[in-house]
Coordinates of C-alpha atoms and ligand atoms in Angstrom, one line a residue:
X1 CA -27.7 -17.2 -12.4
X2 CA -25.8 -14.3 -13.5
X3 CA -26.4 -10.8 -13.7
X4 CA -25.6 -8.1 -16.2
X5 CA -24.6 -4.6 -15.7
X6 CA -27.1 -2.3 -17.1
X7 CA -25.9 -0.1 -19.9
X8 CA -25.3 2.5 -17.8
X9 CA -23.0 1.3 -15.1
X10 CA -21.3 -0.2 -18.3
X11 CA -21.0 3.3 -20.1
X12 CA -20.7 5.1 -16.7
X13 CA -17.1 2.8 -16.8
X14 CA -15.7 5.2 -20.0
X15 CA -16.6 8.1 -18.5
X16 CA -13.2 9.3 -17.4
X17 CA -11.9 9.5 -20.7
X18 CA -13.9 12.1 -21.4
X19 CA -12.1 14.3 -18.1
X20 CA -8.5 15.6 -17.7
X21 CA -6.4 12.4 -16.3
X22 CA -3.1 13.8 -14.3
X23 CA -0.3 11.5 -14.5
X24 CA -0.5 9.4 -17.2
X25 CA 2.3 8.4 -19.4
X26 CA 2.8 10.0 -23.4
X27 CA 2.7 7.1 -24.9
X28 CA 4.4 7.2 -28.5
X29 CA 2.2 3.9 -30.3
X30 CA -1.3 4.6 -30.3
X31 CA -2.3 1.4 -31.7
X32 CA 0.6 -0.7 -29.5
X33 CA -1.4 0.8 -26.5
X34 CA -4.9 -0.2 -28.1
X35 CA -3.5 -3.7 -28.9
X36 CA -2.0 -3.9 -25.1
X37 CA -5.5 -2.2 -23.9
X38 CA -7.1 -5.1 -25.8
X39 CA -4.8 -7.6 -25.0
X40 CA -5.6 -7.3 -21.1
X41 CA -9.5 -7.0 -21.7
X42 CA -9.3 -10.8 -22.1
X43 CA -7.0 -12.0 -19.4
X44 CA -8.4 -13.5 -16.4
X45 CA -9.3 -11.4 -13.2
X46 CA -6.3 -11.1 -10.9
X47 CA -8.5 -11.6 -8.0
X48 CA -12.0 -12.1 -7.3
X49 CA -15.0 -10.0 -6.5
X50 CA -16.0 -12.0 -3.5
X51 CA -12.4 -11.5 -2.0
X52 CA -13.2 -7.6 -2.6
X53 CA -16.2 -8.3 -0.5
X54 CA -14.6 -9.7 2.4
X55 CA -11.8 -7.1 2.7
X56 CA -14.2 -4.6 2.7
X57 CA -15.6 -6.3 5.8
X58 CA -12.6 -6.3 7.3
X59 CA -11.9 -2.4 6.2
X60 CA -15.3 -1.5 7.9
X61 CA -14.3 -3.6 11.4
X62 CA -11.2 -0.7 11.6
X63 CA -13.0 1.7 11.1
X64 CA -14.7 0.6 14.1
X65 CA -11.8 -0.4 16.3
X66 CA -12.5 -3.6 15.7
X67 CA -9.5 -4.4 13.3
X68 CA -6.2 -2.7 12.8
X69 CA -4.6 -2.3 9.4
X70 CA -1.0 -2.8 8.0
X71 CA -0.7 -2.0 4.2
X72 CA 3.0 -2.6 3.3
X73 CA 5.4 -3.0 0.4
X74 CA 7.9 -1.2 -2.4
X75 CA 7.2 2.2 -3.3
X76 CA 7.7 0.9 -7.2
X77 CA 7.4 -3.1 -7.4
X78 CA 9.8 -4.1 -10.7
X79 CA 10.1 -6.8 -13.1
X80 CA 13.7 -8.0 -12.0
X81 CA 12.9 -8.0 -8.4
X82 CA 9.8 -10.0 -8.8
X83 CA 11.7 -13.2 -7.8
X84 CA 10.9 -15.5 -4.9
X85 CA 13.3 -14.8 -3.0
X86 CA 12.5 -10.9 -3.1
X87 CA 8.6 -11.6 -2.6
X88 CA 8.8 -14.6 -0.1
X89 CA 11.2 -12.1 2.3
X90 CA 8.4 -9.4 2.0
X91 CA 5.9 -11.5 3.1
X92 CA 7.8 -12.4 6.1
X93 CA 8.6 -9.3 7.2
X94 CA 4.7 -8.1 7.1
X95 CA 3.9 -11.6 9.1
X96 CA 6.0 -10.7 11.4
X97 CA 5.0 -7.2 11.6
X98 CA 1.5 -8.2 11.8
X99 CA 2.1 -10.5 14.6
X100 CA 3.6 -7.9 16.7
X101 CA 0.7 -5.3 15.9
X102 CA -1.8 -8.1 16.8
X103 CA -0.1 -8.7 19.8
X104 CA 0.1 -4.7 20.7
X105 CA -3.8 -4.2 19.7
X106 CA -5.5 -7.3 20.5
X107 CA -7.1 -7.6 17.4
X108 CA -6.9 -9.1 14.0
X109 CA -4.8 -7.1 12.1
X110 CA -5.4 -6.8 7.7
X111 CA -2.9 -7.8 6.2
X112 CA -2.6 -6.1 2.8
X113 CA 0.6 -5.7 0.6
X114 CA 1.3 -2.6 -1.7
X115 CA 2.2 -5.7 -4.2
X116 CA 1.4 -7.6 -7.6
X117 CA 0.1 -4.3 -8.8
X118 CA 2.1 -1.6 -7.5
X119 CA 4.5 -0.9 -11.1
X120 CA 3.3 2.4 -12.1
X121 CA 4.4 5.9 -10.1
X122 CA 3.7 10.0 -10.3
X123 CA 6.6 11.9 -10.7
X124 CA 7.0 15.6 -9.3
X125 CA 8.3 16.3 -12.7
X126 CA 7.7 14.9 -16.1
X127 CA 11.2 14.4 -17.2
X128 CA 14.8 14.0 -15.4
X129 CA 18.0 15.6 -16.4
X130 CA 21.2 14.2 -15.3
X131 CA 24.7 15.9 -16.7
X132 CA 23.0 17.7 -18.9
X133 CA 20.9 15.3 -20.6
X134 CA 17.3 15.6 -20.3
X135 CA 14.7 12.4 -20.9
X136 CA 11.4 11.7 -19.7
X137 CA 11.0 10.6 -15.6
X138 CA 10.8 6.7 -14.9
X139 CA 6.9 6.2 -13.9
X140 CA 7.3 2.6 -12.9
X141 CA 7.7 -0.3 -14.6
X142 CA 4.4 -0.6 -16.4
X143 CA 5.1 2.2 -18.1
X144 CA 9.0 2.7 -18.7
X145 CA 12.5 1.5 -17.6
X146 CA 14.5 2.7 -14.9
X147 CA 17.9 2.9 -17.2
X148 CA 18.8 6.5 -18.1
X149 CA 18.6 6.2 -21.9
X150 CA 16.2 7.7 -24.4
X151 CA 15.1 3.6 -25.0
X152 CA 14.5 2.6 -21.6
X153 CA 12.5 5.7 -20.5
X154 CA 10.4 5.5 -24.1
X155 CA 6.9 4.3 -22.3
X156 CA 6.2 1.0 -24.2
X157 CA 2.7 -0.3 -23.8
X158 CA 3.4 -3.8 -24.1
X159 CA 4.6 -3.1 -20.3
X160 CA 1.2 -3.3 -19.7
X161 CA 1.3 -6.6 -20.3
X162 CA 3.8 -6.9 -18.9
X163 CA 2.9 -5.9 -15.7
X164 CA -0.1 -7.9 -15.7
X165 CA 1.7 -11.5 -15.5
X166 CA 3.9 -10.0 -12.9
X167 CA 1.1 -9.4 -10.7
X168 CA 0.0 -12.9 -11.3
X169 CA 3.0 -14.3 -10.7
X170 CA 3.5 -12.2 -7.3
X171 CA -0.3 -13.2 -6.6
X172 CA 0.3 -16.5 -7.1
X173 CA 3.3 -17.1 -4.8
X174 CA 1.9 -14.9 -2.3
X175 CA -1.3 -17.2 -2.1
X176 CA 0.6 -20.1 -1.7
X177 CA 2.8 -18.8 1.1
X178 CA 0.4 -17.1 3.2
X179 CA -2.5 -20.4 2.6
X180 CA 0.5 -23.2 2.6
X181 CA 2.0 -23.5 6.2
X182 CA 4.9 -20.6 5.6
X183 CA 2.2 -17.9 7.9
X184 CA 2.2 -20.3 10.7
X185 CA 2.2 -18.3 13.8
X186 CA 4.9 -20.4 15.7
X187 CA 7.0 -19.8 12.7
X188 CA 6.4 -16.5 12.8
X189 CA 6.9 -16.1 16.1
X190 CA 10.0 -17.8 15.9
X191 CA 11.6 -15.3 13.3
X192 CA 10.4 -12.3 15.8
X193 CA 12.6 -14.3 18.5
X194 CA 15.5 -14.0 16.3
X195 CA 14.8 -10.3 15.6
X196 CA 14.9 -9.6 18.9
X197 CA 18.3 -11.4 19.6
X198 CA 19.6 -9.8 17.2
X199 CA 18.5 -6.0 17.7
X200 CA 21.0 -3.4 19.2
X201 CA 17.3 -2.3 21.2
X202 CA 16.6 -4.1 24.4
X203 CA 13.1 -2.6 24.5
X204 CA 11.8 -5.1 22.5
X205 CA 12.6 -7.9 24.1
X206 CA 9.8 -7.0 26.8
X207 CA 6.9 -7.6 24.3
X208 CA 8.6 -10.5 22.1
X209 CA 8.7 -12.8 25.9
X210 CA 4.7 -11.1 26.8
X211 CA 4.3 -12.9 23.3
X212 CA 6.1 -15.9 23.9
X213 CA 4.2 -16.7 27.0
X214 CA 0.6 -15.9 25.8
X215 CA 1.6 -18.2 23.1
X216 CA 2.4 -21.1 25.5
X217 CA -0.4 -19.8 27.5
X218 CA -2.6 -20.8 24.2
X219 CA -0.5 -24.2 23.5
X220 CA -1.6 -25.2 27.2
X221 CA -5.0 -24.4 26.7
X222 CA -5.1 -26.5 23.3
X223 CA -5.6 -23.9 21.2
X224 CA -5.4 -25.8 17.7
X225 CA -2.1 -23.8 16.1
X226 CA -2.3 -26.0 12.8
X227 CA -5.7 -24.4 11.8
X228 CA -3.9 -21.1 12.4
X229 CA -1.6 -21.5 9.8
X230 CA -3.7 -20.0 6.8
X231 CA -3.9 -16.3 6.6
X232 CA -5.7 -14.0 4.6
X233 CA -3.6 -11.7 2.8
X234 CA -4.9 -8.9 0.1
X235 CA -3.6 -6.8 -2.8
X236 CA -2.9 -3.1 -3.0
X237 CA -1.5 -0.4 -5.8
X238 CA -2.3 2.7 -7.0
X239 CA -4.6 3.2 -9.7
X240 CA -3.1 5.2 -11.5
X241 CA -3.0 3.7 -15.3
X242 CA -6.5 4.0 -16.0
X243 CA -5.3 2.1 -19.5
X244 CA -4.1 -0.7 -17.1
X245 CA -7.2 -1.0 -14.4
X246 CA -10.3 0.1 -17.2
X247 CA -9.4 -3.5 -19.1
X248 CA -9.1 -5.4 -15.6
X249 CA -12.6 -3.8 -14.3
X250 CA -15.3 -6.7 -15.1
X251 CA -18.4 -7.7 -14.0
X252 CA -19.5 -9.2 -11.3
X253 CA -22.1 -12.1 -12.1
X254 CA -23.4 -12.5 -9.0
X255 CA -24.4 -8.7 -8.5
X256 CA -23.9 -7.2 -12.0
X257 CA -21.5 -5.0 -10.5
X258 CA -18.1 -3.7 -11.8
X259 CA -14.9 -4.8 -9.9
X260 CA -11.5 -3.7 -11.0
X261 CA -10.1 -7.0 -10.6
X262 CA -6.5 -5.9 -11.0
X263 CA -6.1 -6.1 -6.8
X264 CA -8.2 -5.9 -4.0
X265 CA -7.9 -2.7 -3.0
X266 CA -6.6 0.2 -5.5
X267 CA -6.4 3.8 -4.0
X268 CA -6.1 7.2 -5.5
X269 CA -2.7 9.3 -5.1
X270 CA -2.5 12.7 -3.8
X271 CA -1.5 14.2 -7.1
X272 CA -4.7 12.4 -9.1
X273 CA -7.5 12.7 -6.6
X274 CA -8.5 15.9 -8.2
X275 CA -12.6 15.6 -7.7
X276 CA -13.2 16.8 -11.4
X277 CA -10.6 14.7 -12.8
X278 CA -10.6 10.9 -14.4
X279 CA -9.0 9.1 -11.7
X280 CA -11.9 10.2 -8.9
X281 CA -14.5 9.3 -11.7
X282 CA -13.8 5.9 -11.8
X283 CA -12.5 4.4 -9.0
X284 CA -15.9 5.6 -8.0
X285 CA -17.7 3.6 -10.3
X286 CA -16.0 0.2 -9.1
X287 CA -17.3 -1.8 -6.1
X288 CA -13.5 -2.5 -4.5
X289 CA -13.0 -1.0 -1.2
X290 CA -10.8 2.2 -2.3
X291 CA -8.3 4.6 -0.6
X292 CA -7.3 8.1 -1.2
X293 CA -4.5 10.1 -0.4
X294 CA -4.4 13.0 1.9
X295 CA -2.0 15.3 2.5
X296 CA -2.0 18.7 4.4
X297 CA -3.0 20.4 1.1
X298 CA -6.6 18.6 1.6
X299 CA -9.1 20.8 2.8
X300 CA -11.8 19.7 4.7
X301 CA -15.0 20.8 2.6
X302 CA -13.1 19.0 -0.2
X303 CA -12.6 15.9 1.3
X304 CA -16.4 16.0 2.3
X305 CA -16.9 16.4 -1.3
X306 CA -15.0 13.6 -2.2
X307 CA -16.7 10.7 0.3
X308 CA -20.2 12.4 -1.3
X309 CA -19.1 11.8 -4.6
X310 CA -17.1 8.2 -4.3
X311 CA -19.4 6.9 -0.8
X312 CA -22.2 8.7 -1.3
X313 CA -24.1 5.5 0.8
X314 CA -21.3 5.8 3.7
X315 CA -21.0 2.7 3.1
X316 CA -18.7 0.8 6.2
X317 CA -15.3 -0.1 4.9
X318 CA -15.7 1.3 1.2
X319 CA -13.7 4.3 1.9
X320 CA -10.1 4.7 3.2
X321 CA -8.2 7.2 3.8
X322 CA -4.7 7.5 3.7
X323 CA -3.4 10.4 5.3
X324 CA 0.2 11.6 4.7
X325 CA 0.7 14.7 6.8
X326 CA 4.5 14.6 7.8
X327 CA 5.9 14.3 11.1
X328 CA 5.8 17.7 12.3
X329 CA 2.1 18.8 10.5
X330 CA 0.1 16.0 11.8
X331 CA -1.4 17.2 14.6
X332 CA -1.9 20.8 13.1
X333 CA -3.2 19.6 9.6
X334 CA -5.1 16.2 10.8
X335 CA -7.5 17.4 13.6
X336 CA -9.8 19.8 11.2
X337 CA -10.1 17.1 8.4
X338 CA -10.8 14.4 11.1
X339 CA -14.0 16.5 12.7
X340 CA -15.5 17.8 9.7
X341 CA -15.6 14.4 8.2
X342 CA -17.1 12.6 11.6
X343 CA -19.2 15.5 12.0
X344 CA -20.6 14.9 8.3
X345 CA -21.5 11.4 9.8
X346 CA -18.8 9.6 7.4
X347 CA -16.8 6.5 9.2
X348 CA -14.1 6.2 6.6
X349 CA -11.1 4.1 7.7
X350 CA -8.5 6.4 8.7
X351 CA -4.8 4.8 8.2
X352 CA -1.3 6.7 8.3
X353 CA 1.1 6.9 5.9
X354 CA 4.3 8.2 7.7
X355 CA 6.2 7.5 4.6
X356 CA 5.1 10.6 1.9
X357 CA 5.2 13.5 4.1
X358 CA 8.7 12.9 5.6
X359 CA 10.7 12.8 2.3
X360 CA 14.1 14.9 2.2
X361 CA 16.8 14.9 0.1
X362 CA 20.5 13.4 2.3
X363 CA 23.4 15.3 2.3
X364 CA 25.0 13.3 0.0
X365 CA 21.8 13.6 -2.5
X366 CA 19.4 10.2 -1.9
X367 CA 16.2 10.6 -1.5
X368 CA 15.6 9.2 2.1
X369 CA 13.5 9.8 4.9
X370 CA 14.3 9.1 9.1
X371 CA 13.4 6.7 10.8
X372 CA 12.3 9.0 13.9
X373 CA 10.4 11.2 11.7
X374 CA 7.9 7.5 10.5
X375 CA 7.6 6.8 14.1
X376 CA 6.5 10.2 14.6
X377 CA 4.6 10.7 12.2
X378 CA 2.1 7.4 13.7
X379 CA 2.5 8.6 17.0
X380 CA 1.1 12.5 15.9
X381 CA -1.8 10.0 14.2
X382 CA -2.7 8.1 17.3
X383 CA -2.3 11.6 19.4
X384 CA -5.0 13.1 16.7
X385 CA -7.4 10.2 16.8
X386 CA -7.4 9.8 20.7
X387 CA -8.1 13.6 20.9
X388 CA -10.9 13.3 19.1
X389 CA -12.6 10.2 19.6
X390 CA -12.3 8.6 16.7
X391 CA -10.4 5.6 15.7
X392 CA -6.7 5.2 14.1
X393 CA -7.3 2.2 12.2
X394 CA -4.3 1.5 11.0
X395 CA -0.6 1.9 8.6
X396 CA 0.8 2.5 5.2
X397 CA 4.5 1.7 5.1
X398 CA 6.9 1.6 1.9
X399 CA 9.0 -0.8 3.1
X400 CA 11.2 -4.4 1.9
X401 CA 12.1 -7.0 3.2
X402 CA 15.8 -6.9 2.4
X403 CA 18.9 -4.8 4.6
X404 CA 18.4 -2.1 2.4
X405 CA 19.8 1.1 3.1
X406 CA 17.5 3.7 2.1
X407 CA 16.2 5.3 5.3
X408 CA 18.2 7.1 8.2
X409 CA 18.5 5.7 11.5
X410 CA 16.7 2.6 13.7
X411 CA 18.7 0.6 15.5
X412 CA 21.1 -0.3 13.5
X413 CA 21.5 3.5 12.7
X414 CA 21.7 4.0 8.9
X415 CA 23.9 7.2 8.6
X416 CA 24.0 9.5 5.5
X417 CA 27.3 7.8 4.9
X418 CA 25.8 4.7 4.6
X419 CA 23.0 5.0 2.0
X420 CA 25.1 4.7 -1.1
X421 CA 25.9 1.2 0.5
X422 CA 22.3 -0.4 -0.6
X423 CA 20.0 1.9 -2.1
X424 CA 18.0 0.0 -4.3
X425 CA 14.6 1.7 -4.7
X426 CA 14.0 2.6 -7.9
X427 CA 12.0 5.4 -6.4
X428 CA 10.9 6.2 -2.9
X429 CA 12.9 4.9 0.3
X430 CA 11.7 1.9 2.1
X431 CA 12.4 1.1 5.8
X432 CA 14.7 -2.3 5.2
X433 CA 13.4 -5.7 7.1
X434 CA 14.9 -4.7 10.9
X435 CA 13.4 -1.2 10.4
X436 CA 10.2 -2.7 9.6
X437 CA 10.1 -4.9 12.7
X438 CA 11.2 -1.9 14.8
X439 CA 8.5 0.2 13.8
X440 CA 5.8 -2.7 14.3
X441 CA 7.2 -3.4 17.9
X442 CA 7.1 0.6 18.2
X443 CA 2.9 0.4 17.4
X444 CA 2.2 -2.4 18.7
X445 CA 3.4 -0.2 22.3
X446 CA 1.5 2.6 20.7
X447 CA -2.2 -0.2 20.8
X448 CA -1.2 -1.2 23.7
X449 CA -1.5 1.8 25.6
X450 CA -4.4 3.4 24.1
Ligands
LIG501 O1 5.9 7.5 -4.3 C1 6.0 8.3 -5.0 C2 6.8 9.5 -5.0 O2 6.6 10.2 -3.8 C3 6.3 10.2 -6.2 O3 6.5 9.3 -7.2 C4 7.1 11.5 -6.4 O4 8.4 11.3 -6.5 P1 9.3 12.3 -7.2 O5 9.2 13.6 -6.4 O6 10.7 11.7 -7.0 O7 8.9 12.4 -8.6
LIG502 C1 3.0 8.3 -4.6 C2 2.6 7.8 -3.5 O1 2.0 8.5 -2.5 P1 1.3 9.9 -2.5 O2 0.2 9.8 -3.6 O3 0.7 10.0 -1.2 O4 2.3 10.9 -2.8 C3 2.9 6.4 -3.1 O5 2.2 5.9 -2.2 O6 3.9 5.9 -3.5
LIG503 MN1 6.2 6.2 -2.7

């Protein structure tokens, strides 16, 4: 049997057009965006509402302690590096993250990539000038190119479109690796070995040989590895587009309830979460688990006002948030945020971001971030959590899987010097595959001495 949405859950789903929407692009076609609008209104759901379901079972275990939580990927996915190569190497690097973190918090840890979705940024300003000439910002792939000409950067709606067979692409590979033998634990356990060969730190080596014996320790004990070798893995990006995830929202026939099918789990960024604007509006009218985006500039009554307005049911594992306070104003901008919102009663999932609040520009002008400054930034987060009694439930990391060099230090200690050699983000810094590890071997210590 299936179940319609009443008229007005369906209405309620238009509503933001109606209220100021930061962030969204000046699109020159009015009918090309209609068409693209259209176009994607009869495309098949990216994912499916039941998957929605389960992750926000899994959301509402960390908020208990019960699960930890790694959300990790590019900044801004794009066309040209959606390649298999690019994606599978991704995917490793958050197994093998993931398998460290489980290790370090002995407990299942979400995995959840900032993938097949995530092709549409805010900019700090609406246009760019470089020697002189002036054009409008790149705001991710869905919306614009990241060429400096007044072509590229025109927003063209058909990258809607676009966008949309990315993400299935992406999707597609990225169910077939993590359900098709390439997540096997002894494989990824394996890779970790070489990691730790490999790394200038001989800190790590500690936990990778605790991990290799518990995993022999399991082997001996019969513990059926083959029937490990499926993992759930979800989708995360910003929703941003509202022109992009209004046309993937549909409803659910079992419930008669809308999903925005474009990924599992879409968040709010701190420039759009404004409580009277569009984005607020109707991410709170879909049934995904959502995040939002917190910085220092959050005050506490006002995030009280947004779980009222987008959990008003405090509902376990609907609501997320992602706090991005920078290294040195954690522990003086978390703590008041943290109370009010557990003395309100609310148990959102609390995750770090250690990424957005520890931006700077280099000496020699990228936009980059340190390595010491992420670590941090989590280890402020636990400190906070800890001292209060409530749970850190888990992280937020922009970060690839290839030897990028796009943030300072880690092992291998990326100098200022060396940034030019492999900065490919087309907008914020990632921390490259070995940084990546590093900082999961650094949490994982973190869980396992809470
Ligand atoms: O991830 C996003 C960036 O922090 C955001 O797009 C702002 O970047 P900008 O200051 O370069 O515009
Ligand atoms: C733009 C982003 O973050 P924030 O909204 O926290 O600045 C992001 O996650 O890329
Ligand atoms: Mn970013």
């Amino acid at each position: 049997m299936s179940i319609d949405a009443t008229p007005e859950v369906l209405a309620g789903l238009d509503a933001w057009r109606d209220l100021p929407a930061a962030q969204q692009p000046q699109w020159p076609d009015a009918d090309a965006l209609g068409q693209a609008v259209r176009t994607l209104s009869t495309y098949p759901p990216l994912v499916f509402a039941g998957e929605c379901d389960i992750l926000r079972t899994r959301l509402a275990a960390a908020a208990r302690g019960q699960a930890f939580v790694l959300q990790g990927g590019d900044c801004a996915e794009t066309f040209a590096h959606a390649t298999a190569d690019n994606i599978r190497d991704r995917i490793k690097t958050i197994l093998q993250m993931s398998a460290v973190l489980t290790y370090g918090a002995s407990l299942p840890v979400v995995k959840v990539g900032r993938m097949a979705g995530q092709y549409a940024k805010p900019r700090s300003s609406g246009d760019e000038t470089r020697e002189g000439v002036t054009l409008p910002a790149y705001r991710g792939d869905m919306v614009n190119d990241f060429a400096f000409t007044p072509e590229a950067r025109t927003p063209d709606p058909d990258r809607l479109v676009r966008a949309y067979h990315a993400s299935s692409a992406t999707l597609n590979l990225v169910r077939a690796f993590t359900q098709g033998g390439f997540a096997d634990l002894r494989r990824v356990h394996d890779w970790n070995r070489g990691f730790v060969a490999n790394s200038a730190n001989a800190r790590y080596e500690k936990l990778a040989k605790d991990i290799d014996k518990a995993m022999k320790f399991m082997e001996a004990c019969g513990a059926d590895f083959e029937a490990m070798h499926r993992v759930e893995f979800f989708a995360a990006h910003e929703a941003l587009l509202l022109d992009y995830e209004r046309p993937l929202t549909r409803i659910d026939s079992r419930t008669g309830l809308p999903y925005d099918v474009s990924g599992h789990f879409l968040w709010v960024g701190e420039r759009t979460r404004d409580i009277d604007g569009a984005h607020i509006d109707f991410i709170s009218r879909v049934r995904n688990p959502i995040g939002i985006k917190l910085s220092p500039k959050a005050d506490p009554d006002y995030v009280l006002r947004l779980i009222d307005r987008v959990d008003p049911e405090r509902e376990p594992g609907r609501l997320t948030f992602i706090t991005r306070m920078g290294a040195g104003t954690v522990r003086d901008a978390l703590p008041a945020i943290v109370e009010k919102v557990t003395a309100s009663g609310a148990v959102p999932t609390w995750i770090c971001d250690p990424m957005h609040g520890n931006t700077f520009e280099s000496s020699t002008g990228y936009k980059t971030r340190r390595f010491d400054d992420v670590v941090e930034e989590v280890r402020g987060f636990f400190e906070v959590h800890q001292g209060l009694g409530t749970v850190p439930g888990g992280i937020h990391i922009e970060l690839t899987g290839n030897d990028v060099t796009e943030c300072l230090g880690g092992a291998e200690e990326i100098l200022d010097a060396d940034l030019e050699k492999r900065y490919e983000t087309v907008c914020d810094p990632r921390l490259n595959h070995q940084q990546s590890l590093e900082l999961a071997f650094l949490v994982a210590e973190m869980l396992s001495q809470r």
